[in-house]
Amino acid sequence: MSKVRIAIIGCGMIANRHHIPCYKVNEDVELVYFCDIIREKAEKSAAEYGSGKVVEDYKEVLADPTVDAVDICTPNLMHSVIAIDAMKAGKHVLCEKPAAINYDEALKMQQVCHETGKVLNIGVVNRFEGHINMIRKYIQEGRLGEV
């Protein structure tokens, strides 16, 4: 089986503390790009975690047909824009939460996901915790009114 070729877009704290270390212990993954508008951040991630290419413009990543998927760890404002562009470019997407900054952007992401057939996964890690399940139950029971 060939390795999944992943590009990290956004090389800040969440990428370096959580996402990239998980990829590095997965022998089925190859980190092929480290992208950040602050080049020094991408260079630091590449030096610490791998030999992938360092770029500042995510569109350069999307233009590379050898990239299978992108992991979006940018500031929230850019999540939906990059995710939509990535899916349209034929890439699967893991996007840090929140998916988008408003409902319309989230719907557009979902629409493009269905149109392209690409995987879109939003990294919501708390969805099975007790307090979240309690809120879900309250919503289902109508205890919080119309949500």
mmCIF file of C-alpha atoms in Angstrom:
data_model
loop_
_atom_site.group_PDB
_atom_site.id
_atom_site.type_symbol
_atom_site.label_atom_id
_atom_site.label_comp_id
_atom_site.label_asym_id
_atom_site.label_seq_id
_atom_site.Cartn_x
_atom_site.Cartn_y
_atom_site.Cartn_z
ATOM 1 C CA MET A 1 0.000 0.000 0.000
ATOM 2 C CA SER A 2 1.356 3.426 -0.892
ATOM 3 C CA LYS A 3 1.588 6.147 1.706
ATOM 4 C CA VAL A 4 -1.016 8.894 1.980
ATOM 5 C CA ARG A 5 0.689 12.124 0.949
ATOM 6 C CA ILE A 6 -0.444 14.915 3.264
ATOM 7 C CA ALA A 7 0.201 18.652 3.246
ATOM 8 C CA ILE A 8 0.016 20.666 6.451
ATOM 9 C CA ILE A 9 -1.499 24.093 5.832
ATOM 10 C CA GLY A 10 -0.892 26.313 8.826
ATOM 11 C CA CYS A 11 2.153 25.435 10.936
ATOM 12 C CA GLY A 12 1.201 26.969 14.260
ATOM 13 C CA MET A 13 0.701 25.486 17.706
ATOM 14 C CA ILE A 14 -2.175 23.107 16.941
ATOM 15 C CA ALA A 15 -0.353 21.623 13.951
ATOM 16 C CA ASN A 16 2.927 21.187 15.800
ATOM 17 C CA ARG A 17 1.562 19.929 19.118
ATOM 18 C CA HIS A 18 -1.226 17.684 17.897
ATOM 19 C CA HIS A 19 -1.564 17.002 14.182
ATOM 20 C CA ILE A 20 2.001 16.584 12.929
ATOM 21 C CA PRO A 21 3.199 14.333 15.799
ATOM 22 C CA CYS A 22 0.309 11.948 15.065
ATOM 23 C CA TYR A 23 1.268 11.762 11.405
ATOM 24 C CA LYS A 24 4.916 11.150 12.239
ATOM 25 C CA VAL A 25 4.131 7.917 14.096
ATOM 26 C CA ASN A 26 1.898 6.651 11.287
ATOM 27 C CA GLU A 27 3.981 4.693 8.801
ATOM 28 C CA ASP A 28 1.229 5.013 6.180
ATOM 29 C CA VAL A 29 1.612 8.810 5.999
ATOM 30 C CA GLU A 30 4.161 10.991 4.250
ATOM 31 C CA LEU A 31 4.218 14.705 5.065
ATOM 32 C CA VAL A 32 4.998 16.310 1.721
ATOM 33 C CA TYR A 33 4.338 20.016 2.364
ATOM 34 C CA PHE A 34 4.580 22.425 5.248
ATOM 35 C CA CYS A 35 2.713 25.592 4.308
ATOM 36 C CA ASP A 36 2.363 28.791 6.295
ATOM 37 C CA ILE A 37 2.134 32.454 5.336
ATOM 38 C CA ILE A 38 4.920 32.979 7.869
ATOM 39 C CA ARG A 39 7.645 31.017 6.135
ATOM 40 C CA GLU A 40 9.720 30.614 9.296
ATOM 41 C CA LYS A 41 6.910 28.605 10.914
ATOM 42 C CA ALA A 42 6.768 26.221 7.957
ATOM 43 C CA GLU A 43 10.552 25.912 7.935
ATOM 44 C CA LYS A 44 10.601 25.101 11.655
ATOM 45 C CA SER A 45 7.940 22.397 11.242
ATOM 46 C CA ALA A 46 9.737 20.876 8.269
ATOM 47 C CA ALA A 47 13.056 20.855 10.117
ATOM 48 C CA GLU A 48 11.535 19.187 13.156
ATOM 49 C CA TYR A 49 9.137 16.739 11.545
ATOM 50 C CA GLY A 50 10.200 15.870 8.042
ATOM 51 C CA SER A 51 11.636 16.690 4.706
ATOM 52 C CA GLY A 52 8.539 18.036 2.988
ATOM 53 C CA LYS A 53 8.580 21.128 0.818
ATOM 54 C CA VAL A 54 8.179 24.509 2.498
ATOM 55 C CA VAL A 55 5.797 26.991 0.855
ATOM 56 C CA GLU A 56 3.906 30.133 1.836
ATOM 57 C CA ASP A 57 0.961 29.905 -0.586
ATOM 58 C CA TYR A 58 -1.517 27.069 -0.076
ATOM 59 C CA LYS A 59 -2.485 27.247 -3.750
ATOM 60 C CA GLU A 60 0.954 25.890 -4.596
ATOM 61 C CA VAL A 61 0.101 22.821 -2.502
ATOM 62 C CA LEU A 62 -3.255 22.399 -4.237
ATOM 63 C CA ALA A 63 -1.636 22.554 -7.667
ATOM 64 C CA ASP A 64 0.497 19.498 -6.898
ATOM 65 C CA PRO A 65 -1.303 16.385 -8.197
ATOM 66 C CA THR A 66 0.739 14.114 -5.926
ATOM 67 C CA VAL A 67 -0.848 15.529 -2.743
ATOM 68 C CA ASP A 68 -3.668 13.273 -1.539
ATOM 69 C CA ALA A 69 -4.972 15.318 1.376
ATOM 70 C CA VAL A 70 -4.523 18.555 3.265
ATOM 71 C CA ASP A 71 -4.706 19.204 6.982
ATOM 72 C CA ILE A 72 -5.926 22.749 7.579
ATOM 73 C CA CYS A 73 -4.630 24.275 10.814
ATOM 74 C CA THR A 74 -4.889 27.940 9.876
ATOM 75 C CA PRO A 75 -6.748 30.708 11.696
ATOM 76 C CA ASN A 76 -10.518 30.090 11.662
ATOM 77 C CA LEU A 77 -11.230 32.782 9.075
ATOM 78 C CA MET A 78 -9.478 30.742 6.372
ATOM 79 C CA HIS A 79 -10.838 27.266 7.126
ATOM 80 C CA SER A 80 -13.749 27.211 4.696
ATOM 81 C CA VAL A 81 -11.921 29.064 1.922
ATOM 82 C CA ILE A 82 -8.985 26.660 1.906
ATOM 83 C CA ALA A 83 -11.167 23.569 2.399
ATOM 84 C CA ILE A 84 -13.377 24.459 -0.560
ATOM 85 C CA ASP A 85 -10.389 25.224 -2.769
ATOM 86 C CA ALA A 86 -8.741 21.957 -1.704
ATOM 87 C CA MET A 87 -11.753 19.783 -2.474
ATOM 88 C CA LYS A 88 -12.187 21.484 -5.844
ATOM 89 C CA ALA A 89 -8.512 20.696 -6.494
ATOM 90 C CA GLY A 90 -9.169 17.013 -5.792
ATOM 91 C CA LYS A 91 -7.780 16.823 -2.259
ATOM 92 C CA HIS A 92 -9.318 15.199 0.795
ATOM 93 C CA VAL A 93 -9.543 17.547 3.789
ATOM 94 C CA LEU A 94 -9.056 17.377 7.531
ATOM 95 C CA CYS A 95 -9.953 20.791 8.904
ATOM 96 C CA GLU A 96 -9.388 21.991 12.424
ATOM 97 C CA LYS A 97 -12.510 23.245 14.215
ATOM 98 C CA PRO A 98 -14.546 25.323 13.667
ATOM 99 C CA ALA A 99 -15.341 24.343 10.105
ATOM 100 C CA ALA A 100 -16.371 27.852 9.149
ATOM 101 C CA ILE A 101 -17.095 31.220 10.666
ATOM 102 C CA ASN A 102 -20.775 31.162 9.718
ATOM 103 C CA TYR A 103 -23.571 28.832 8.698
ATOM 104 C CA ASP A 104 -23.533 29.736 4.997
ATOM 105 C CA GLU A 105 -19.830 28.935 4.683
ATOM 106 C CA ALA A 106 -20.346 25.593 6.414
ATOM 107 C CA LEU A 107 -23.167 24.737 4.004
ATOM 108 C CA LYS A 108 -20.959 25.645 1.046
ATOM 109 C CA MET A 109 -18.261 23.313 2.380
ATOM 110 C CA GLN A 110 -20.809 20.510 2.639
ATOM 111 C CA GLN A 111 -22.090 21.210 -0.879
ATOM 112 C CA VAL A 112 -18.595 21.117 -2.398
ATOM 113 C CA CYS A 113 -17.855 17.924 -0.472
ATOM 114 C CA HIS A 114 -20.887 16.250 -2.063
ATOM 115 C CA GLU A 115 -20.103 17.654 -5.520
ATOM 116 C CA THR A 116 -16.481 16.514 -5.509
ATOM 117 C CA GLY A 117 -16.862 13.247 -3.619
ATOM 118 C CA LYS A 118 -13.880 14.171 -1.444
ATOM 119 C CA VAL A 119 -13.668 13.392 2.254
ATOM 120 C CA LEU A 120 -14.207 16.412 4.496
ATOM 121 C CA ASN A 121 -13.553 15.819 8.183
ATOM 122 C CA ILE A 122 -13.784 18.531 10.806
ATOM 123 C CA GLY A 123 -11.567 17.851 13.808
ATOM 124 C CA VAL A 124 -14.179 18.029 16.545
ATOM 125 C CA VAL A 125 -12.657 15.952 19.312
ATOM 126 C CA ASN A 126 -15.100 16.651 22.138
ATOM 127 C CA ARG A 127 -18.246 15.286 20.545
ATOM 128 C CA PHE A 128 -18.407 12.172 22.744
ATOM 129 C CA GLU A 129 -17.588 13.768 26.096
ATOM 130 C CA GLY A 130 -20.160 13.655 28.880
ATOM 131 C CA HIS A 131 -21.147 17.317 28.893
ATOM 132 C CA ILE A 132 -21.621 17.295 25.120
ATOM 133 C CA ASN A 133 -23.819 14.192 25.298
ATOM 134 C CA MET A 134 -25.876 15.865 28.028
ATOM 135 C CA ILE A 135 -26.418 18.932 25.842
ATOM 136 C CA ARG A 136 -27.355 16.698 22.897
ATOM 137 C CA LYS A 137 -29.906 14.909 25.092
ATOM 138 C CA TYR A 138 -31.381 18.222 26.294
ATOM 139 C CA ILE A 139 -31.729 19.425 22.703
ATOM 140 C CA GLN A 140 -33.388 16.172 21.622
ATOM 141 C CA GLU A 141 -35.803 16.400 24.563
ATOM 142 C CA GLY A 142 -36.648 20.013 23.702
ATOM 143 C CA ARG A 143 -35.454 21.233 27.107
ATOM 144 C CA LEU A 144 -33.495 24.113 25.568
ATOM 145 C CA GLY A 145 -36.261 25.346 23.309
ATOM 146 C CA GLU A 146 -35.797 25.580 19.571
ATOM 147 C CA VAL A 147 -32.153 25.192 18.619
#
